[in-house]
Short mmCIF file of C-alpha atoms in Angstrom, two decimals:
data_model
loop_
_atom_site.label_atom_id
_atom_site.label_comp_id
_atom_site.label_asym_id
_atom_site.label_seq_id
_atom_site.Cartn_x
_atom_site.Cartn_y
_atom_site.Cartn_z
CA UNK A 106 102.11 127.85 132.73
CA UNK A 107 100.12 126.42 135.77
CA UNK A 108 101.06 127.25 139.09
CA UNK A 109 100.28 124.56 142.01
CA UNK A 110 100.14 125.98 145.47
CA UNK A 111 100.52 122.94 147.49
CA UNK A 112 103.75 121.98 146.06
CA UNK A 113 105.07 125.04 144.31
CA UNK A 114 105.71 122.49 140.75
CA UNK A 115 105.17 124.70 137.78
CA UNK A 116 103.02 122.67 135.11
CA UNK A 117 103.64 122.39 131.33
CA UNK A 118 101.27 120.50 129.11
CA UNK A 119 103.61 118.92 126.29
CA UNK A 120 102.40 118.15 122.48
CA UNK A 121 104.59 116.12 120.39
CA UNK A 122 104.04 115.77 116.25
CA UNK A 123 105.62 114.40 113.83
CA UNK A 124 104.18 114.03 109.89
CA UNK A 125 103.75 109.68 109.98
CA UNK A 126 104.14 109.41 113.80
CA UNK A 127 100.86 109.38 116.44
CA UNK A 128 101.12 112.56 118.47
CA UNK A 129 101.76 112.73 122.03
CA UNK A 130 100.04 115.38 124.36
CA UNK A 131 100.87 115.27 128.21
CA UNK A 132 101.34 117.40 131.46
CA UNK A 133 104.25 117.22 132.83
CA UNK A 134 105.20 119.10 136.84
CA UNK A 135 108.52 120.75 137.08
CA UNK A 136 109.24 121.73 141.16
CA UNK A 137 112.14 124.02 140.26
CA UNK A 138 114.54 121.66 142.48
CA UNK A 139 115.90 118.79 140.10
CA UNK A 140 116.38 118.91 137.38
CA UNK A 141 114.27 116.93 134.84
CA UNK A 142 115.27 114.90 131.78
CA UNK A 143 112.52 112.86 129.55
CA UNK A 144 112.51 111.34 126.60
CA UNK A 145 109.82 111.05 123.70
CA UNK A 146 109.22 108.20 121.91
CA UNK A 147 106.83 108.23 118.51
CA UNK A 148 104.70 105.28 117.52
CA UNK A 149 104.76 105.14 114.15
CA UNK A 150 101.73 105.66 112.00
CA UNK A 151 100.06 102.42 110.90
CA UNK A 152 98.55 100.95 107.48
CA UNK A 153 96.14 98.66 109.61
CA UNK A 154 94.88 101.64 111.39
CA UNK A 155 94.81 103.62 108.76
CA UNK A 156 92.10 100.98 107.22
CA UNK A 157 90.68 100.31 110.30
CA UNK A 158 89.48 103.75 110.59
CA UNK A 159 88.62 104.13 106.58
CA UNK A 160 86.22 100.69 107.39
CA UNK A 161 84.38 102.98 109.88
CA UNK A 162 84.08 106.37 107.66
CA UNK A 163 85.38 106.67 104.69
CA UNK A 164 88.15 109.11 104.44
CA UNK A 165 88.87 109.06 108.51
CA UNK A 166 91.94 106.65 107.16
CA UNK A 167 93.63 108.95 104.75
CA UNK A 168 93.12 111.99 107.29
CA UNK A 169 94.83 109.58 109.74
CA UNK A 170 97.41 109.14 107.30
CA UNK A 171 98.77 112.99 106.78
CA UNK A 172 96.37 113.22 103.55
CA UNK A 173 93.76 115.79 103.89
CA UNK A 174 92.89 116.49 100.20
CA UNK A 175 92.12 112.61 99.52
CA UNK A 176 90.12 112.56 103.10
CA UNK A 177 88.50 115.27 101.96
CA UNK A 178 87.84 114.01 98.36
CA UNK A 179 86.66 110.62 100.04
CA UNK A 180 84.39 112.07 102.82
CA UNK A 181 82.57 114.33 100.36
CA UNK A 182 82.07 111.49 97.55
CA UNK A 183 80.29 109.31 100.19
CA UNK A 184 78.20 112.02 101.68
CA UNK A 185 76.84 112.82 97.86
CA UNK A 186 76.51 109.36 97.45
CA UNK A 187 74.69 108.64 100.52
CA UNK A 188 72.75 111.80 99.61
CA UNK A 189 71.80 109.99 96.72
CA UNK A 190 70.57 106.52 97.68
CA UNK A 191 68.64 108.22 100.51
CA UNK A 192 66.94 109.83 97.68
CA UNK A 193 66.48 107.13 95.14
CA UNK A 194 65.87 105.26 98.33
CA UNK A 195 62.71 107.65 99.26
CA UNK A 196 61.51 107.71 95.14
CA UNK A 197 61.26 103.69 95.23
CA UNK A 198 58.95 103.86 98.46
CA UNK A 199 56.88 106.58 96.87
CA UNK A 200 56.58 104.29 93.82
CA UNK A 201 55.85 101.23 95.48
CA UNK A 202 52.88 102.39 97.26
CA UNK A 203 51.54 103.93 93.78
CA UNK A 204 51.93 100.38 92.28
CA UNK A 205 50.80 98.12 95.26
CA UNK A 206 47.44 100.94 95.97
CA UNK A 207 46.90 100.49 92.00
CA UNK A 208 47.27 96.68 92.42
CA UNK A 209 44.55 96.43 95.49
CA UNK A 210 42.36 99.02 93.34
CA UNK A 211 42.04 96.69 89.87
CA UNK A 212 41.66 93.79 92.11
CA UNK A 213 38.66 95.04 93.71
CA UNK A 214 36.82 94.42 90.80
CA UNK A 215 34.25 97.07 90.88
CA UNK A 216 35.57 98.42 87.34
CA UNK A 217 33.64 97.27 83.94
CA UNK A 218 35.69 95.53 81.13
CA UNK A 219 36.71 98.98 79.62
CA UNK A 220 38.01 100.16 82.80
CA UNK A 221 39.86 97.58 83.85
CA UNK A 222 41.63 97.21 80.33
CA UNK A 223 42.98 101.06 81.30
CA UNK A 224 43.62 99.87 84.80
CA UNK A 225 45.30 97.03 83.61
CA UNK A 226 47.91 99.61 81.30
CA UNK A 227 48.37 101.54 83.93
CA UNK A 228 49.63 98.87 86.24
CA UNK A 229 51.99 97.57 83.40
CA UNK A 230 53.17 101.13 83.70
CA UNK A 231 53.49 101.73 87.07
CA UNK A 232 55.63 98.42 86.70
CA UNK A 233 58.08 99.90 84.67
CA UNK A 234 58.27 102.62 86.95
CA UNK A 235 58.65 100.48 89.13
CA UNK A 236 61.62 98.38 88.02
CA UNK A 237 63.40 101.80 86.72
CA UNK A 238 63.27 103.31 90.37
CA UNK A 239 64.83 99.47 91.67
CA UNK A 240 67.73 99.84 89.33
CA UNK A 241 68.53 102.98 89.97
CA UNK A 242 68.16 102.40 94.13
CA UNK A 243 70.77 99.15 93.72
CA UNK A 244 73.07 101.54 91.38
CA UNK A 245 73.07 104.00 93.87
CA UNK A 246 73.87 101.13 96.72
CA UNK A 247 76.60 100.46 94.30
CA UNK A 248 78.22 103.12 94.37
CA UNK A 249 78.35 103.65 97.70
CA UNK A 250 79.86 100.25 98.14
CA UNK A 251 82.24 101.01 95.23
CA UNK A 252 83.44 103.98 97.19
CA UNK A 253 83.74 102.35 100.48
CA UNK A 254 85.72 99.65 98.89
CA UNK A 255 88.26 101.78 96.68
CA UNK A 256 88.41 103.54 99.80
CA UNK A 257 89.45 100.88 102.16
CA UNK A 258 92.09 99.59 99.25
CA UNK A 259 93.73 102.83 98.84
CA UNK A 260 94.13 103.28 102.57
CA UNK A 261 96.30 100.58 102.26
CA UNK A 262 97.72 100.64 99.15
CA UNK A 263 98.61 104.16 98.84
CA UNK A 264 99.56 104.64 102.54
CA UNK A 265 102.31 107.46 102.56
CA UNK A 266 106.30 106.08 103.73
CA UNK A 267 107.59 108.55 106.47
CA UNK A 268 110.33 106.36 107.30
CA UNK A 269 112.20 108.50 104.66
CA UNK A 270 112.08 111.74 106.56
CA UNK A 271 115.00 111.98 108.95
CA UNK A 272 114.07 115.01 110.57
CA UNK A 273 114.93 115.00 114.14
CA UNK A 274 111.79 117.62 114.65
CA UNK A 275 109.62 118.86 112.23
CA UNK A 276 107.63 120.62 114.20
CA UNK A 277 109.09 121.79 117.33
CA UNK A 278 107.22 124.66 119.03
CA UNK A 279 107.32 125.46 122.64
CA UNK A 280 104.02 127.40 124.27
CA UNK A 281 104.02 128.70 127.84
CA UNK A 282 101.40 130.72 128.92
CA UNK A 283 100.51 132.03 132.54
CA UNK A 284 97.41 131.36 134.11
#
């Protein structure tokens, strides 16, 4: 409860939800003189927004959408799976400048025939190192995409019906507090 000197209007500040409707928050000045009717419309919830916001982060969509657990589970998967690629990400770099170092080394050609033979294995191995640290970089990048994707779909798919709940208020609550 807010009290305005200059006109004597007592302020409220007004929150509106409803599970499947966007929620309204707004300040509304009563003088004490007339009396004051309003009414409240909800915007429903939508499935484009719901995807709009699971394009951006995965999981933002399903929070959006009323479902916390599946946010949650969809948040958390892409985090680890970031985690990873950043990872297998940082391995391939470390690998690649082993290989390429190894490459300008047996090209230098100060190495007898002997040497170079050993050289020469150890690039071949390096290679397969190599390659193995590639694959697993793209499968990581895969997954990540997989995630994002499923995520995107079942933010549409799967977004929850409210029409179905024909409560007037579900959650009605009324706060006043004096400053």
């Amino acid at each position: 409860l807010k009290y305005i000197s200059k006109t004597s209007s007592i302020q409220y500040e007004i929150k509106v939800k409803k599970t499947g409707y966007e929620s309204i928050k707004s300040n509304i000045a009563f003088s004490g003189t007339h009396d004051k009717i309003f009414s409240i419309k909800l915007q429903p919830k939508t499935r484009f927004k719901s995807f709009y916001r699971s394009l951006l982060f995965p999981g933002w969509g399903q929070k959006y959408s009323d479902r916390k657990i599946t946010a949650t589970l969809f948040s958390s998967a892409m985090v680890g799976a970031l985690f990873s690629l950043t990872r297998n990400e940082l391995h391939l770099s470390d690998v690649e400048r082993d290989f390429n170092s190894s490459v300008v080394q047996f090209q230098s050609g100060k190495y007898s025939y002997d040497i170079q033979q050993v050289k020469l294995n150890e690039l071949g191995d390096l290679e397969q190192d190599l390659i193995k640290a590639q694959d697993q970089r793209n499968f990581s990048f895969y997954i990540v995409a997989g995630i994002w994707a499923i995520n995107c779909l079942e933010s549409i798919l799967f977004f929850p019906d409210h029409a179905k709940n024909i409560d007037i208020f579900q959650n009605l609550s009324t706060n006043i507090t004096q400053d």
